[in-house]
Protein backbone atom coordinates (compact mmCIF):
# COMPACT_ATOMS: atom_id res chain seq x y z
CA UNK A 1 0.00 0.00 0.00
CA UNK A 2 2.78 2.47 0.85
CA UNK A 3 4.46 1.84 -2.50
CA UNK A 4 1.19 2.46 -4.38
CA UNK A 5 0.55 5.60 -2.37
CA UNK A 6 4.06 6.82 -3.16
CA UNK A 7 3.74 6.05 -6.88
CA UNK A 8 0.31 7.65 -7.22
CA UNK A 9 0.42 10.57 -4.78
CA UNK A 10 3.99 11.52 -3.80
CA UNK A 11 4.04 15.08 -2.41
CA UNK A 12 0.29 15.44 -3.01
CA UNK A 13 -2.47 16.76 -0.83
CA UNK A 14 -5.20 14.19 -0.27
CA UNK A 15 -8.65 15.39 0.76
CA UNK A 16 -10.62 13.57 3.43
CA UNK A 17 -14.03 13.80 5.00
CA UNK A 18 -12.26 15.02 8.13
CA UNK A 19 -13.65 12.41 10.51
CA UNK A 20 -10.80 13.12 12.90
CA UNK A 21 -8.87 9.87 12.74
CA UNK A 22 -7.45 10.27 9.24
CA UNK A 23 -4.17 11.91 10.20
CA UNK A 24 -3.60 9.54 13.12
CA UNK A 25 -4.17 6.53 10.87
CA UNK A 26 -1.79 7.88 8.24
CA UNK A 27 0.86 8.61 10.88
CA UNK A 28 0.57 5.05 12.25
CA UNK A 29 0.91 3.64 8.75
CA UNK A 30 4.10 5.57 8.06
CA UNK A 31 5.47 4.91 11.57
CA UNK A 32 4.97 1.18 11.04
CA UNK A 33 7.39 1.31 8.11
CA UNK A 34 9.70 3.92 9.63
CA UNK A 35 8.99 6.44 6.88
CA UNK A 36 8.39 10.16 6.90
CA UNK A 37 4.96 11.01 5.45
CA UNK A 38 5.17 12.09 1.82
CA UNK A 39 1.52 13.12 1.48
CA UNK A 40 -0.51 15.76 3.27
CA UNK A 41 -4.11 15.40 4.37
CA UNK A 42 -6.61 18.24 4.23
CA UNK A 43 -10.34 18.36 4.91
CA UNK A 44 -12.35 18.31 1.67
CA UNK A 45 -14.38 21.25 2.91
CA UNK A 46 -11.46 23.59 2.06
CA UNK A 47 -12.15 22.92 -1.63
CA UNK A 48 -15.44 24.81 -1.39
CA UNK A 49 -14.88 28.37 -0.15
CA UNK A 50 -18.51 29.30 -0.81
CA UNK A 51 -19.66 27.26 2.22
CA UNK A 52 -18.45 26.92 5.79
CA UNK A 53 -16.95 23.67 7.09
CA UNK A 54 -20.05 23.27 9.27
CA UNK A 55 -22.31 23.58 6.21
CA UNK A 56 -20.14 21.08 4.35
CA UNK A 57 -20.59 18.55 7.17
CA UNK A 58 -24.35 19.20 7.24
CA UNK A 59 -24.60 18.60 3.49
CA UNK A 60 -22.46 15.48 3.89
CA UNK A 61 -24.89 14.04 6.46
CA UNK A 62 -27.84 14.90 4.21
CA UNK A 63 -26.17 13.30 1.18
CA UNK A 64 -25.62 10.05 3.09
CA UNK A 65 -29.30 10.06 4.00
CA UNK A 66 -30.49 10.95 0.47
CA UNK A 67 -28.40 8.19 -1.10
CA UNK A 68 -29.21 5.64 1.60
CA UNK A 69 -25.51 5.11 2.35
CA UNK A 70 -23.58 4.56 5.57
CA UNK A 71 -20.72 6.71 6.88
CA UNK A 72 -17.36 5.04 7.53
CA UNK A 73 -17.78 2.55 4.68
CA UNK A 74 -15.02 3.49 2.23
CA UNK A 75 -17.05 2.97 -0.93
CA UNK A 76 -19.96 4.97 0.53
CA UNK A 77 -17.67 7.76 1.71
CA UNK A 78 -16.22 8.04 -1.79
CA UNK A 79 -19.64 8.07 -3.43
CA UNK A 80 -20.86 10.81 -1.09
CA UNK A 81 -17.74 12.93 -1.61
CA UNK A 82 -18.06 12.60 -5.40
CA UNK A 83 -21.75 13.46 -5.29
CA UNK A 84 -21.08 16.49 -3.11
CA UNK A 85 -18.21 17.63 -5.33
CA UNK A 86 -20.41 17.46 -8.39
CA UNK A 87 -23.20 19.39 -6.68
CA UNK A 88 -20.93 22.01 -5.11
CA UNK A 89 -18.91 22.70 -8.26
CA UNK A 90 -22.07 23.05 -10.38
CA UNK A 91 -23.29 25.75 -7.98
CA UNK A 92 -20.09 27.84 -8.37
GROMACS .gro file of C-alpha atoms in nm:
model
   92
    1UNK     CA    1   0.000   0.000   0.000
    2UNK     CA    2   0.278   0.247   0.085
    3UNK     CA    3   0.446   0.184  -0.250
    4UNK     CA    4   0.119   0.246  -0.438
    5UNK     CA    5   0.055   0.560  -0.237
    6UNK     CA    6   0.406   0.682  -0.316
    7UNK     CA    7   0.374   0.605  -0.688
    8UNK     CA    8   0.031   0.765  -0.722
    9UNK     CA    9   0.042   1.057  -0.478
   10UNK     CA   10   0.399   1.152  -0.380
   11UNK     CA   11   0.404   1.508  -0.241
   12UNK     CA   12   0.029   1.544  -0.301
   13UNK     CA   13  -0.247   1.676  -0.083
   14UNK     CA   14  -0.520   1.419  -0.027
   15UNK     CA   15  -0.865   1.539   0.076
   16UNK     CA   16  -1.062   1.357   0.343
   17UNK     CA   17  -1.403   1.380   0.500
   18UNK     CA   18  -1.226   1.502   0.813
   19UNK     CA   19  -1.365   1.241   1.051
   20UNK     CA   20  -1.080   1.312   1.290
   21UNK     CA   21  -0.887   0.987   1.274
   22UNK     CA   22  -0.745   1.027   0.924
   23UNK     CA   23  -0.417   1.191   1.020
   24UNK     CA   24  -0.360   0.954   1.312
   25UNK     CA   25  -0.417   0.653   1.087
   26UNK     CA   26  -0.179   0.788   0.824
   27UNK     CA   27   0.086   0.861   1.088
   28UNK     CA   28   0.057   0.505   1.225
   29UNK     CA   29   0.091   0.364   0.875
   30UNK     CA   30   0.410   0.557   0.806
   31UNK     CA   31   0.547   0.491   1.157
   32UNK     CA   32   0.497   0.118   1.104
   33UNK     CA   33   0.739   0.131   0.811
   34UNK     CA   34   0.970   0.392   0.963
   35UNK     CA   35   0.899   0.644   0.688
   36UNK     CA   36   0.839   1.016   0.690
   37UNK     CA   37   0.496   1.101   0.545
   38UNK     CA   38   0.517   1.209   0.182
   39UNK     CA   39   0.152   1.312   0.148
   40UNK     CA   40  -0.051   1.576   0.327
   41UNK     CA   41  -0.411   1.540   0.437
   42UNK     CA   42  -0.661   1.824   0.423
   43UNK     CA   43  -1.034   1.836   0.491
   44UNK     CA   44  -1.235   1.831   0.167
   45UNK     CA   45  -1.438   2.125   0.291
   46UNK     CA   46  -1.146   2.359   0.206
   47UNK     CA   47  -1.215   2.292  -0.163
   48UNK     CA   48  -1.544   2.481  -0.139
   49UNK     CA   49  -1.488   2.837  -0.015
   50UNK     CA   50  -1.851   2.930  -0.081
   51UNK     CA   51  -1.966   2.726   0.222
   52UNK     CA   52  -1.845   2.692   0.579
   53UNK     CA   53  -1.695   2.367   0.709
   54UNK     CA   54  -2.005   2.327   0.927
   55UNK     CA   55  -2.231   2.358   0.621
   56UNK     CA   56  -2.014   2.108   0.435
   57UNK     CA   57  -2.059   1.855   0.717
   58UNK     CA   58  -2.435   1.920   0.724
   59UNK     CA   59  -2.460   1.860   0.349
   60UNK     CA   60  -2.246   1.548   0.389
   61UNK     CA   61  -2.489   1.404   0.646
   62UNK     CA   62  -2.784   1.490   0.421
   63UNK     CA   63  -2.617   1.330   0.118
   64UNK     CA   64  -2.562   1.005   0.309
   65UNK     CA   65  -2.930   1.006   0.400
   66UNK     CA   66  -3.049   1.095   0.047
   67UNK     CA   67  -2.840   0.819  -0.110
   68UNK     CA   68  -2.921   0.564   0.160
   69UNK     CA   69  -2.551   0.511   0.235
   70UNK     CA   70  -2.358   0.456   0.557
   71UNK     CA   71  -2.072   0.671   0.688
   72UNK     CA   72  -1.736   0.504   0.753
   73UNK     CA   73  -1.778   0.255   0.468
   74UNK     CA   74  -1.502   0.349   0.223
   75UNK     CA   75  -1.705   0.297  -0.093
   76UNK     CA   76  -1.996   0.497   0.053
   77UNK     CA   77  -1.767   0.776   0.171
   78UNK     CA   78  -1.622   0.804  -0.179
   79UNK     CA   79  -1.964   0.807  -0.343
   80UNK     CA   80  -2.086   1.081  -0.109
   81UNK     CA   81  -1.774   1.293  -0.161
   82UNK     CA   82  -1.806   1.260  -0.540
   83UNK     CA   83  -2.175   1.346  -0.529
   84UNK     CA   84  -2.108   1.649  -0.311
   85UNK     CA   85  -1.821   1.763  -0.533
   86UNK     CA   86  -2.041   1.746  -0.839
   87UNK     CA   87  -2.320   1.939  -0.668
   88UNK     CA   88  -2.093   2.201  -0.511
   89UNK     CA   89  -1.891   2.270  -0.826
   90UNK     CA   90  -2.207   2.305  -1.038
   91UNK     CA   91  -2.329   2.575  -0.798
   92UNK     CA   92  -2.009   2.784  -0.837
   0.00000   0.00000   0.00000
